[in-house]
């Protein structure tokens, strides 16, 4: 979410003469999501880490409109997905806009369920993805640990828990990042960061046809660090943690290619995956 990642294709198809109405979920999707590339990365990481385990089910926690759940079932005719979110509104959007782009058979392998991820007995999966930093809304260590324990218990034998994280010196600054897209402008507004609580407030605005829509999405987050996530995942039961760091393109931006590392590198802004590994 801190920066637009490399995109291959978008679920939002826009013809040359199409005039889009203001649609916060479509704009969000185009500006910050790359679910097609994301699911390919998850599959690759799973095959790299669990060479002998058959992979079938992905659960997408904090799924919102379920873009990742929809992409997952397109990858393989045996794959199933299940998205969980508290809020029925984005899920209804996904059922109306993303599901119809799947074949009937693919639709039968994907489901979105209204559920709190802090509840016990979450739907079982081989792999759980909680991305776009959504777990940062849990600000207390005990709360985040409870969530991680829930995930561990819901993994079906050897499995993976995929989270992402962003950081870098720029993340502590009050700055507004702007990206122009064909039909709208996207603003990532970092309102500020409190070093005492490690909390930050972030907002997404859009400009569309001359009108600026302010605070369309607001994120009041604790900025967890990679060592904190690793420690909490280990305490929750994960036997190993892998960190995948994003490479750099020729212009100095993110390449969209993530590789396993033991060490990162200091920079203005970075994104990484922190993956909890369950071995048994
Ligand atoms: C940042 S958005 C989701 C982003 C989405 N995962 C993506 O890839 O862009 C966070 C979502 O988490 C949901 N949410 C917040 N607390 C939750 C909880 N305890 N259980 C399940 N969903 C929750 C919100 O309703 C919201 O849709």
mmCIF file with all atom_site columns, N, CA, C and O in Angstrom, residues 61-108:
data_model
loop_
_atom_site.group_PDB
_atom_site.id
_atom_site.type_symbol
_atom_site.label_atom_id
_atom_site.label_alt_id
_atom_site.label_comp_id
_atom_site.label_asym_id
_atom_site.label_entity_id
_atom_site.label_seq_id
_atom_site.pdbx_PDB_ins_code
_atom_site.Cartn_x
_atom_site.Cartn_y
_atom_site.Cartn_z
_atom_site.occupancy
_atom_site.B_iso_or_equiv
_atom_site.pdbx_formal_charge
_atom_site.auth_seq_id
_atom_site.auth_comp_id
_atom_site.auth_asym_id
_atom_site.auth_atom_id
_atom_site.pdbx_PDB_model_num
ATOM 1   N N  . UNK A 1 61  ? -7.143  -13.657 4.833   1.00 0.00 ? 61  UNK A N  1
ATOM 2   C CA . UNK A 1 61  ? -7.676  -12.919 5.982   1.00 0.00 ? 61  UNK A CA 1
ATOM 3   C C  . UNK A 1 61  ? -7.739  -11.426 5.648   1.00 0.00 ? 61  UNK A C  1
ATOM 4   O O  . UNK A 1 61  ? -6.935  -10.933 4.852   1.00 0.00 ? 61  UNK A O  1
ATOM 5   N N  . UNK A 1 62  ? -8.677  -10.702 6.262   1.00 0.00 ? 62  UNK A N  1
ATOM 6   C CA . UNK A 1 62  ? -8.888  -9.268  5.975   1.00 0.00 ? 62  UNK A CA 1
ATOM 7   C C  . UNK A 1 62  ? -9.108  -9.091  4.466   1.00 0.00 ? 62  UNK A C  1
ATOM 8   O O  . UNK A 1 62  ? -8.498  -8.237  3.831   1.00 0.00 ? 62  UNK A O  1
ATOM 9   N N  . UNK A 1 63  ? -9.953  -9.941  3.889   1.00 0.00 ? 63  UNK A N  1
ATOM 10  C CA . UNK A 1 63  ? -10.010 -10.061 2.419   1.00 0.00 ? 63  UNK A CA 1
ATOM 11  C C  . UNK A 1 63  ? -10.642 -8.863  1.728   1.00 0.00 ? 63  UNK A C  1
ATOM 12  O O  . UNK A 1 63  ? -10.476 -8.695  0.528   1.00 0.00 ? 63  UNK A O  1
ATOM 13  N N  . UNK A 1 64  ? -11.409 -8.035  2.440   1.00 0.00 ? 64  UNK A N  1
ATOM 14  C CA . UNK A 1 64  ? -12.151 -6.926  1.821   1.00 0.00 ? 64  UNK A CA 1
ATOM 15  C C  . UNK A 1 64  ? -12.976 -7.479  0.647   1.00 0.00 ? 64  UNK A C  1
ATOM 16  O O  . UNK A 1 64  ? -13.809 -8.349  0.853   1.00 0.00 ? 64  UNK A O  1
ATOM 17  N N  . UNK A 1 65  ? -12.683 -7.049  -0.596  1.00 0.00 ? 65  UNK A N  1
ATOM 18  C CA . UNK A 1 65  ? -13.495 -7.509  -1.734  1.00 0.00 ? 65  UNK A CA 1
ATOM 19  C C  . UNK A 1 65  ? -13.046 -8.874  -2.274  1.00 0.00 ? 65  UNK A C  1
ATOM 20  O O  . UNK A 1 65  ? -13.642 -9.388  -3.230  1.00 0.00 ? 65  UNK A O  1
ATOM 21  N N  . UNK A 1 66  ? -11.994 -9.439  -1.690  1.00 0.00 ? 66  UNK A N  1
ATOM 22  C CA . UNK A 1 66  ? -11.617 -10.817 -2.041  1.00 0.00 ? 66  UNK A CA 1
ATOM 23  C C  . UNK A 1 66  ? -10.885 -10.966 -3.368  1.00 0.00 ? 66  UNK A C  1
ATOM 24  O O  . UNK A 1 66  ? -10.952 -12.022 -4.008  1.00 0.00 ? 66  UNK A O  1
ATOM 25  N N  . UNK A 1 67  ? -10.129 -9.942  -3.761  1.00 0.00 ? 67  UNK A N  1
ATOM 26  C CA . UNK A 1 67  ? -9.428  -9.997  -5.057  1.00 0.00 ? 67  UNK A CA 1
ATOM 27  C C  . UNK A 1 67  ? -8.440  -11.176 -5.104  1.00 0.00 ? 67  UNK A C  1
ATOM 28  O O  . UNK A 1 67  ? -8.318  -11.855 -6.131  1.00 0.00 ? 67  UNK A O  1
ATOM 29  N N  . UNK A 1 68  ? -7.769  -11.424 -3.979  1.00 0.00 ? 68  UNK A N  1
ATOM 30  C CA . UNK A 1 68  ? -6.763  -12.496 -3.961  1.00 0.00 ? 68  UNK A CA 1
ATOM 31  C C  . UNK A 1 68  ? -7.451  -13.863 -4.006  1.00 0.00 ? 68  UNK A C  1
ATOM 32  O O  . UNK A 1 68  ? -7.005  -14.775 -4.713  1.00 0.00 ? 68  UNK A O  1
ATOM 33  N N  . UNK A 1 69  ? -8.559  -13.988 -3.274  1.00 0.00 ? 69  UNK A N  1
ATOM 34  C CA . UNK A 1 69  ? -9.314  -15.251 -3.288  1.00 0.00 ? 69  UNK A CA 1
ATOM 35  C C  . UNK A 1 69  ? -9.732  -15.595 -4.725  1.00 0.00 ? 69  UNK A C  1
ATOM 36  O O  . UNK A 1 69  ? -9.706  -16.766 -5.129  1.00 0.00 ? 69  UNK A O  1
ATOM 37  N N  . UNK A 1 70  ? -10.137 -14.566 -5.473  1.00 0.00 ? 70  UNK A N  1
ATOM 38  C CA . UNK A 1 70  ? -10.570 -14.810 -6.862  1.00 0.00 ? 70  UNK A CA 1
ATOM 39  C C  . UNK A 1 70  ? -9.401  -15.207 -7.750  1.00 0.00 ? 70  UNK A C  1
ATOM 40  O O  . UNK A 1 70  ? -9.529  -16.094 -8.603  1.00 0.00 ? 70  UNK A O  1
ATOM 41  N N  . UNK A 1 71  ? -8.258  -14.571 -7.567  1.00 0.00 ? 71  UNK A N  1
ATOM 42  C CA . UNK A 1 71  ? -7.096  -14.922 -8.398  1.00 0.00 ? 71  UNK A CA 1
ATOM 43  C C  . UNK A 1 71  ? -6.604  -16.341 -8.093  1.00 0.00 ? 71  UNK A C  1
ATOM 44  O O  . UNK A 1 71  ? -6.132  -17.034 -8.977  1.00 0.00 ? 71  UNK A O  1
ATOM 45  N N  . UNK A 1 72  ? -6.706  -16.729 -6.820  1.00 0.00 ? 72  UNK A N  1
ATOM 46  C CA . UNK A 1 72  ? -6.163  -18.042 -6.420  1.00 0.00 ? 72  UNK A CA 1
ATOM 47  C C  . UNK A 1 72  ? -6.826  -19.181 -7.189  1.00 0.00 ? 72  UNK A C  1
ATOM 48  O O  . UNK A 1 72  ? -6.142  -20.085 -7.688  1.00 0.00 ? 72  UNK A O  1
ATOM 49  N N  . UNK A 1 73  ? -8.145  -19.139 -7.311  1.00 0.00 ? 73  UNK A N  1
ATOM 50  C CA . UNK A 1 73  ? -8.834  -20.262 -7.964  1.00 0.00 ? 73  UNK A CA 1
ATOM 51  C C  . UNK A 1 73  ? -8.592  -20.285 -9.478  1.00 0.00 ? 73  UNK A C  1
ATOM 52  O O  . UNK A 1 73  ? -8.842  -21.296 -10.128 1.00 0.00 ? 73  UNK A O  1
ATOM 53  N N  . UNK A 1 74  ? -8.060  -19.169 -10.030 1.00 0.00 ? 74  UNK A N  1
ATOM 54  C CA . UNK A 1 74  ? -7.722  -19.157 -11.455 1.00 0.00 ? 74  UNK A CA 1
ATOM 55  C C  . UNK A 1 74  ? -6.394  -19.860 -11.730 1.00 0.00 ? 74  UNK A C  1
ATOM 56  O O  . UNK A 1 74  ? -6.115  -20.271 -12.853 1.00 0.00 ? 74  UNK A O  1
ATOM 57  N N  . UNK A 1 75  ? -5.552  -19.982 -10.690 1.00 0.00 ? 75  UNK A N  1
ATOM 58  C CA . UNK A 1 75  ? -4.199  -20.542 -10.887 1.00 0.00 ? 75  UNK A CA 1
ATOM 59  C C  . UNK A 1 75  ? -4.208  -22.023 -11.215 1.00 0.00 ? 75  UNK A C  1
ATOM 60  O O  . UNK A 1 75  ? -3.344  -22.506 -11.948 1.00 0.00 ? 75  UNK A O  1
ATOM 61  N N  . UNK A 1 76  ? -5.161  -22.766 -10.620 1.00 0.00 ? 76  UNK A N  1
ATOM 62  C CA . UNK A 1 76  ? -5.121  -24.233 -10.737 1.00 0.00 ? 76  UNK A CA 1
ATOM 63  C C  . UNK A 1 76  ? -6.543  -24.761 -10.513 1.00 0.00 ? 76  UNK A C  1
ATOM 64  O O  . UNK A 1 76  ? -7.233  -24.283 -9.609  1.00 0.00 ? 76  UNK A O  1
ATOM 65  N N  . UNK A 1 77  ? -6.945  -25.751 -11.309 1.00 0.00 ? 77  UNK A N  1
ATOM 66  C CA . UNK A 1 77  ? -8.347  -26.213 -11.218 1.00 0.00 ? 77  UNK A CA 1
ATOM 67  C C  . UNK A 1 77  ? -8.638  -26.937 -9.901  1.00 0.00 ? 77  UNK A C  1
ATOM 68  O O  . UNK A 1 77  ? -9.792  -27.186 -9.565  1.00 0.00 ? 77  UNK A O  1
ATOM 69  N N  . UNK A 1 78  ? -7.576  -27.267 -9.150  1.00 0.00 ? 78  UNK A N  1
ATOM 70  C CA . UNK A 1 78  ? -7.795  -27.921 -7.851  1.00 0.00 ? 78  UNK A CA 1
ATOM 71  C C  . UNK A 1 78  ? -7.792  -26.932 -6.682  1.00 0.00 ? 78  UNK A C  1
ATOM 72  O O  . UNK A 1 78  ? -8.048  -27.317 -5.545  1.00 0.00 ? 78  UNK A O  1
ATOM 73  N N  . UNK A 1 79  ? -7.437  -25.691 -6.956  1.00 0.00 ? 79  UNK A N  1
ATOM 74  C CA . UNK A 1 79  ? -7.286  -24.729 -5.860  1.00 0.00 ? 79  UNK A CA 1
ATOM 75  C C  . UNK A 1 79  ? -8.636  -24.228 -5.360  1.00 0.00 ? 79  UNK A C  1
ATOM 76  O O  . UNK A 1 79  ? -9.557  -23.979 -6.152  1.00 0.00 ? 79  UNK A O  1
ATOM 77  N N  . UNK A 1 80  ? -8.692  -24.039 -4.010  1.00 0.00 ? 80  UNK A N  1
ATOM 78  C CA . UNK A 1 80  ? -9.897  -23.474 -3.381  1.00 0.00 ? 80  UNK A CA 1
ATOM 79  C C  . UNK A 1 80  ? -9.470  -22.284 -2.539  1.00 0.00 ? 80  UNK A C  1
ATOM 80  O O  . UNK A 1 80  ? -8.348  -22.268 -2.015  1.00 0.00 ? 80  UNK A O  1
ATOM 81  N N  . UNK A 1 81  ? -10.368 -21.309 -2.384  1.00 0.00 ? 81  UNK A N  1
ATOM 82  C CA . UNK A 1 81  ? -10.030 -20.153 -1.553  1.00 0.00 ? 81  UNK A CA 1
ATOM 83  C C  . UNK A 1 81  ? -11.197 -19.776 -0.668  1.00 0.00 ? 81  UNK A C  1
ATOM 84  O O  . UNK A 1 81  ? -12.362 -20.069 -0.968  1.00 0.00 ? 81  UNK A O  1
ATOM 85  N N  . UNK A 1 82  ? -10.820 -19.088 0.418   1.00 0.00 ? 82  UNK A N  1
ATOM 86  C CA . UNK A 1 82  ? -11.820 -18.655 1.379   1.00 0.00 ? 82  UNK A CA 1
ATOM 87  C C  . UNK A 1 82  ? -11.359 -17.307 1.933   1.00 0.00 ? 82  UNK A C  1
ATOM 88  O O  . UNK A 1 82  ? -10.269 -17.216 2.501   1.00 0.00 ? 82  UNK A O  1
ATOM 89  N N  . UNK A 1 83  ? -12.143 -16.266 1.729   1.00 0.00 ? 83  UNK A N  1
ATOM 90  C CA . UNK A 1 83  ? -11.785 -14.935 2.235   1.00 0.00 ? 83  UNK A CA 1
ATOM 91  C C  . UNK A 1 83  ? -12.580 -14.630 3.494   1.00 0.00 ? 83  UNK A C  1
ATOM 92  O O  . UNK A 1 83  ? -13.774 -14.950 3.565   1.00 0.00 ? 83  UNK A O  1
ATOM 93  N N  . UNK A 1 84  ? -11.926 -14.014 4.482   1.00 0.00 ? 84  UNK A N  1
ATOM 94  C CA . UNK A 1 84  ? -12.607 -13.632 5.726   1.00 0.00 ? 84  UNK A CA 1
ATOM 95  C C  . UNK A 1 84  ? -12.491 -12.133 5.937   1.00 0.00 ? 84  UNK A C  1
ATOM 96  O O  . UNK A 1 84  ? -11.401 -11.561 5.797   1.00 0.00 ? 84  UNK A O  1
ATOM 97  N N  . UNK A 1 85  ? -13.596 -11.506 6.280   1.00 0.00 ? 85  UNK A N  1
ATOM 98  C CA . UNK A 1 85  ? -13.575 -10.079 6.628   1.00 0.00 ? 85  UNK A CA 1
ATOM 99  C C  . UNK A 1 85  ? -14.749 -9.785  7.554   1.00 0.00 ? 85  UNK A C  1
ATOM 100 O O  . UNK A 1 85  ? -15.791 -10.442 7.475   1.00 0.00 ? 85  UNK A O  1
ATOM 101 N N  . UNK A 1 86  ? -14.567 -8.772  8.395   1.00 0.00 ? 86  UNK A N  1
ATOM 102 C CA . UNK A 1 86  ? -15.644 -8.339  9.302   1.00 0.00 ? 86  UNK A CA 1
ATOM 103 C C  . UNK A 1 86  ? -16.741 -7.577  8.576   1.00 0.00 ? 86  UNK A C  1
ATOM 104 O O  . UNK A 1 86  ? -17.890 -7.594  8.985   1.00 0.00 ? 86  UNK A O  1
ATOM 105 N N  . UNK A 1 87  ? -16.344 -6.875  7.515   1.00 0.00 ? 87  UNK A N  1
ATOM 106 C CA . UNK A 1 87  ? -17.228 -5.884  6.897   1.00 0.00 ? 87  UNK A CA 1
ATOM 107 C C  . UNK A 1 87  ? -17.958 -6.478  5.683   1.00 0.00 ? 87  UNK A C  1
ATOM 108 O O  . UNK A 1 87  ? -17.310 -6.863  4.706   1.00 0.00 ? 87  UNK A O  1
ATOM 109 N N  . UNK A 1 88  ? -19.286 -6.530  5.711   1.00 0.00 ? 88  UNK A N  1
ATOM 110 C CA . UNK A 1 88  ? -19.998 -7.114  4.564   1.00 0.00 ? 88  UNK A CA 1
ATOM 111 C C  . UNK A 1 88  ? -19.932 -6.250  3.292   1.00 0.00 ? 88  UNK A C  1
ATOM 112 O O  . UNK A 1 88  ? -20.075 -6.774  2.190   1.00 0.00 ? 88  UNK A O  1
ATOM 113 N N  . UNK A 1 89  ? -19.671 -4.939  3.438   1.00 0.00 ? 89  UNK A N  1
ATOM 114 C CA . UNK A 1 89  ? -19.739 -4.062  2.252   1.00 0.00 ? 89  UNK A CA 1
ATOM 115 C C  . UNK A 1 89  ? -18.703 -4.408  1.171   1.00 0.00 ? 89  UNK A C  1
ATOM 116 O O  . UNK A 1 89  ? -19.070 -4.646  0.018   1.00 0.00 ? 89  UNK A O  1
ATOM 117 N N  . UNK A 1 90  ? -17.394 -4.473  1.525   1.00 0.00 ? 90  UNK A N  1
ATOM 118 C CA . UNK A 1 90  ? -16.441 -4.819  0.457   1.00 0.00 ? 90  UNK A CA 1
ATOM 119 C C  . UNK A 1 90  ? -16.653 -6.234  -0.079  1.00 0.00 ? 90  UNK A C  1
ATOM 120 O O  . UNK A 1 90  ? -16.440 -6.478  -1.277  1.00 0.00 ? 90  UNK A O  1
ATOM 121 N N  . UNK A 1 91  ? -17.117 -7.160  0.780   1.00 0.00 ? 91  UNK A N  1
ATOM 122 C CA . UNK A 1 91  ? -17.351 -8.525  0.285   1.00 0.00 ? 91  UNK A CA 1
ATOM 123 C C  . UNK A 1 91  ? -18.495 -8.536  -0.731  1.00 0.00 ? 91  UNK A C  1
ATOM 124 O O  . UNK A 1 91  ? -18.435 -9.234  -1.743  1.00 0.00 ? 91  UNK A O  1
ATOM 125 N N  . UNK A 1 92  ? -19.526 -7.739  -0.459  1.00 0.00 ? 92  UNK A N  1
ATOM 126 C CA . UNK A 1 92  ? -20.646 -7.653  -1.410  1.00 0.00 ? 92  UNK A CA 1
ATOM 127 C C  . UNK A 1 92  ? -20.151 -7.075  -2.739  1.00 0.00 ? 92  UNK A C  1
ATOM 128 O O  . UNK A 1 92  ? -20.534 -7.529  -3.827  1.00 0.00 ? 92  UNK A O  1
ATOM 129 N N  . UNK A 1 93  ? -19.223 -6.095  -2.659  1.00 0.00 ? 93  UNK A N  1
ATOM 130 C CA . UNK A 1 93  ? -18.644 -5.513  -3.874  1.00 0.00 ? 93  UNK A CA 1
ATOM 131 C C  . UNK A 1 93  ? -17.904 -6.593  -4.671  1.00 0.00 ? 93  UNK A C  1
ATOM 132 O O  . UNK A 1 93  ? -18.043 -6.714  -5.883  1.00 0.00 ? 93  UNK A O  1
ATOM 133 N N  . UNK A 1 94  ? -17.110 -7.400  -3.950  1.00 0.00 ? 94  UNK A N  1
ATOM 134 C CA . UNK A 1 94  ? -16.346 -8.462  -4.616  1.00 0.00 ? 94  UNK A CA 1
ATOM 135 C C  . UNK A 1 94  ? -17.253 -9.481  -5.282  1.00 0.00 ? 94  UNK A C  1
ATOM 136 O O  . UNK A 1 94  ? -16.998 -9.921  -6.402  1.00 0.00 ? 94  UNK A O  1
ATOM 137 N N  . UNK A 1 95  ? -18.342 -9.844  -4.580  1.00 0.00 ? 95  UNK A N  1
ATOM 138 C CA . UNK A 1 95  ? -19.268 -10.834 -5.175  1.00 0.00 ? 95  UNK A CA 1
ATOM 139 C C  . UNK A 1 95  ? -19.924 -10.262 -6.431  1.00 0.00 ? 95  UNK A C  1
ATOM 140 O O  . UNK A 1 95  ? -20.204 -10.984 -7.379  1.00 0.00 ? 95  UNK A O  1
ATOM 141 N N  . UNK A 1 96  ? -20.153 -8.952  -6.418  1.00 0.00 ? 96  UNK A N  1
ATOM 142 C CA . UNK A 1 96  ? -20.834 -8.327  -7.560  1.00 0.00 ? 96  UNK A CA 1
ATOM 143 C C  . UNK A 1 96  ? -19.880 -8.041  -8.726  1.00 0.00 ? 96  UNK A C  1
ATOM 144 O O  . UNK A 1 96  ? -20.251 -8.142  -9.888  1.00 0.00 ? 96  UNK A O  1
ATOM 145 N N  . UNK A 1 97  ? -18.613 -7.684  -8.400  1.00 0.00 ? 97  UNK A N  1
ATOM 146 C CA . UNK A 1 97  ? -17.710 -7.234  -9.459  1.00 0.00 ? 97  UNK A CA 1
ATOM 147 C C  . UNK A 1 97  ? -16.601 -8.217  -9.814  1.00 0.00 ? 97  UNK A C  1
ATOM 148 O O  . UNK A 1 97  ? -16.164 -8.255  -10.958 1.00 0.00 ? 97  UNK A O  1
ATOM 149 N N  . UNK A 1 98  ? -16.076 -8.975  -8.852  1.00 0.00 ? 98  UNK A N  1
ATOM 150 C CA . UNK A 1 98  ? -14.949 -9.873  -9.141  1.00 0.00 ? 98  UNK A CA 1
ATOM 151 C C  . UNK A 1 98  ? -15.418 -11.293 -9.467  1.00 0.00 ? 98  UNK A C  1
ATOM 152 O O  . UNK A 1 98  ? -14.890 -11.925 -10.378 1.00 0.00 ? 98  UNK A O  1
ATOM 153 N N  . UNK A 1 99  ? -16.387 -11.792 -8.691  1.00 0.00 ? 99  UNK A N  1
ATOM 154 C CA . UNK A 1 99  ? -16.836 -13.166 -8.928  1.00 0.00 ? 99  UNK A CA 1
ATOM 155 C C  . UNK A 1 99  ? -17.380 -13.375 -10.347 1.00 0.00 ? 99  UNK A C  1
ATOM 156 O O  . UNK A 1 99  ? -17.086 -14.398 -10.964 1.00 0.00 ? 99  UNK A O  1
ATOM 157 N N  . UNK A 1 100 ? -18.184 -12.446 -10.900 1.00 0.00 ? 100 UNK A N  1
ATOM 158 C CA . UNK A 1 100 ? -18.695 -12.677 -12.256 1.00 0.00 ? 100 UNK A CA 1
ATOM 159 C C  . UNK A 1 100 ? -17.595 -12.773 -13.320 1.00 0.00 ? 100 UNK A C  1
ATOM 160 O O  . UNK A 1 100 ? -17.834 -13.267 -14.415 1.00 0.00 ? 100 UNK A O  1
ATOM 161 N N  . UNK A 1 101 ? -16.370 -12.315 -12.992 1.00 0.00 ? 101 UNK A N  1
ATOM 162 C CA . UNK A 1 101 ? -15.263 -12.427 -13.962 1.00 0.00 ? 101 UNK A CA 1
ATOM 163 C C  . UNK A 1 101 ? -14.628 -13.821 -13.921 1.00 0.00 ? 101 UNK A C  1
ATOM 164 O O  . UNK A 1 101 ? -13.769 -14.138 -14.746 1.00 0.00 ? 101 UNK A O  1
ATOM 165 N N  . UNK A 1 102 ? -15.038 -14.645 -12.931 1.00 0.00 ? 102 UNK A N  1
ATOM 166 C CA . UNK A 1 102 ? -14.575 -16.045 -12.872 1.00 0.00 ? 102 UNK A CA 1
ATOM 167 C C  . UNK A 1 102 ? -15.546 -16.917 -13.660 1.00 0.00 ? 102 UNK A C  1
ATOM 168 O O  . UNK A 1 102 ? -16.714 -16.548 -13.829 1.00 0.00 ? 102 UNK A O  1
ATOM 169 N N  . UNK A 1 103 ? -15.077 -18.104 -14.086 1.00 0.00 ? 103 UNK A N  1
ATOM 170 C CA . UNK A 1 103 ? -16.014 -19.053 -14.685 1.00 0.00 ? 103 UNK A CA 1
ATOM 171 C C  . UNK A 1 103 ? -16.912 -19.585 -13.554 1.00 0.00 ? 103 UNK A C  1
ATOM 172 O O  . UNK A 1 103 ? -16.553 -19.471 -12.373 1.00 0.00 ? 103 UNK A O  1
ATOM 173 N N  . UNK A 1 104 ? -18.032 -20.201 -13.930 1.00 0.00 ? 104 UNK A N  1
ATOM 174 C CA . UNK A 1 104 ? -18.946 -20.773 -12.915 1.00 0.00 ? 104 UNK A CA 1
ATOM 175 C C  . UNK A 1 104 ? -18.202 -21.794 -12.053 1.00 0.00 ? 104 UNK A C  1
ATOM 176 O O  . UNK A 1 104 ? -18.375 -21.865 -10.839 1.00 0.00 ? 104 UNK A O  1
ATOM 177 N N  . UNK A 1 105 ? -17.347 -22.578 -12.723 1.00 0.00 ? 105 UNK A N  1
ATOM 178 C CA . UNK A 1 105 ? -16.604 -23.629 -12.007 1.00 0.00 ? 105 UNK A CA 1
ATOM 179 C C  . UNK A 1 105 ? -15.635 -22.994 -11.002 1.00 0.00 ? 105 UNK A C  1
ATOM 180 O O  . UNK A 1 105 ? -15.524 -23.429 -9.852  1.00 0.00 ? 105 UNK A O  1
ATOM 181 N N  . UNK A 1 106 ? -14.954 -21.898 -11.415 1.00 0.00 ? 106 UNK A N  1
ATOM 182 C CA . UNK A 1 106 ? -14.029 -21.206 -10.495 1.00 0.00 ? 106 UNK A CA 1
ATOM 183 C C  . UNK A 1 106 ? -14.808 -20.584 -9.326  1.00 0.00 ? 106 UNK A C  1
ATOM 184 O O  . UNK A 1 106 ? -14.364 -20.635 -8.175  1.00 0.00 ? 106 UNK A O  1
ATOM 185 N N  . UNK A 1 107 ? -15.960 -20.011 -9.651  1.00 0.00 ? 107 UNK A N  1
ATOM 186 C CA . UNK A 1 107 ? -16.789 -19.411 -8.584  1.00 0.00 ? 107 UNK A CA 1
ATOM 187 C C  . UNK A 1 107 ? -17.129 -20.437 -7.508  1.00 0.00 ? 107 UNK A C  1
ATOM 188 O O  . UNK A 1 107 ? -17.204 -20.122 -6.330  1.00 0.00 ? 107 UNK A O  1
ATOM 189 N N  . UNK A 1 108 ? -17.311 -21.685 -7.920  1.00 0.00 ? 108 UNK A N  1
ATOM 190 C CA . UNK A 1 108 ? -17.674 -22.756 -6.994  1.00 0.00 ? 108 UNK A CA 1
ATOM 191 C C  . UNK A 1 108 ? -16.530 -23.124 -6.051  1.00 0.00 ? 108 UNK A C  1
ATOM 192 O O  . UNK A 1 108 ? -16.747 -23.817 -5.066  1.00 0.00 ? 108 UNK A O  1
#
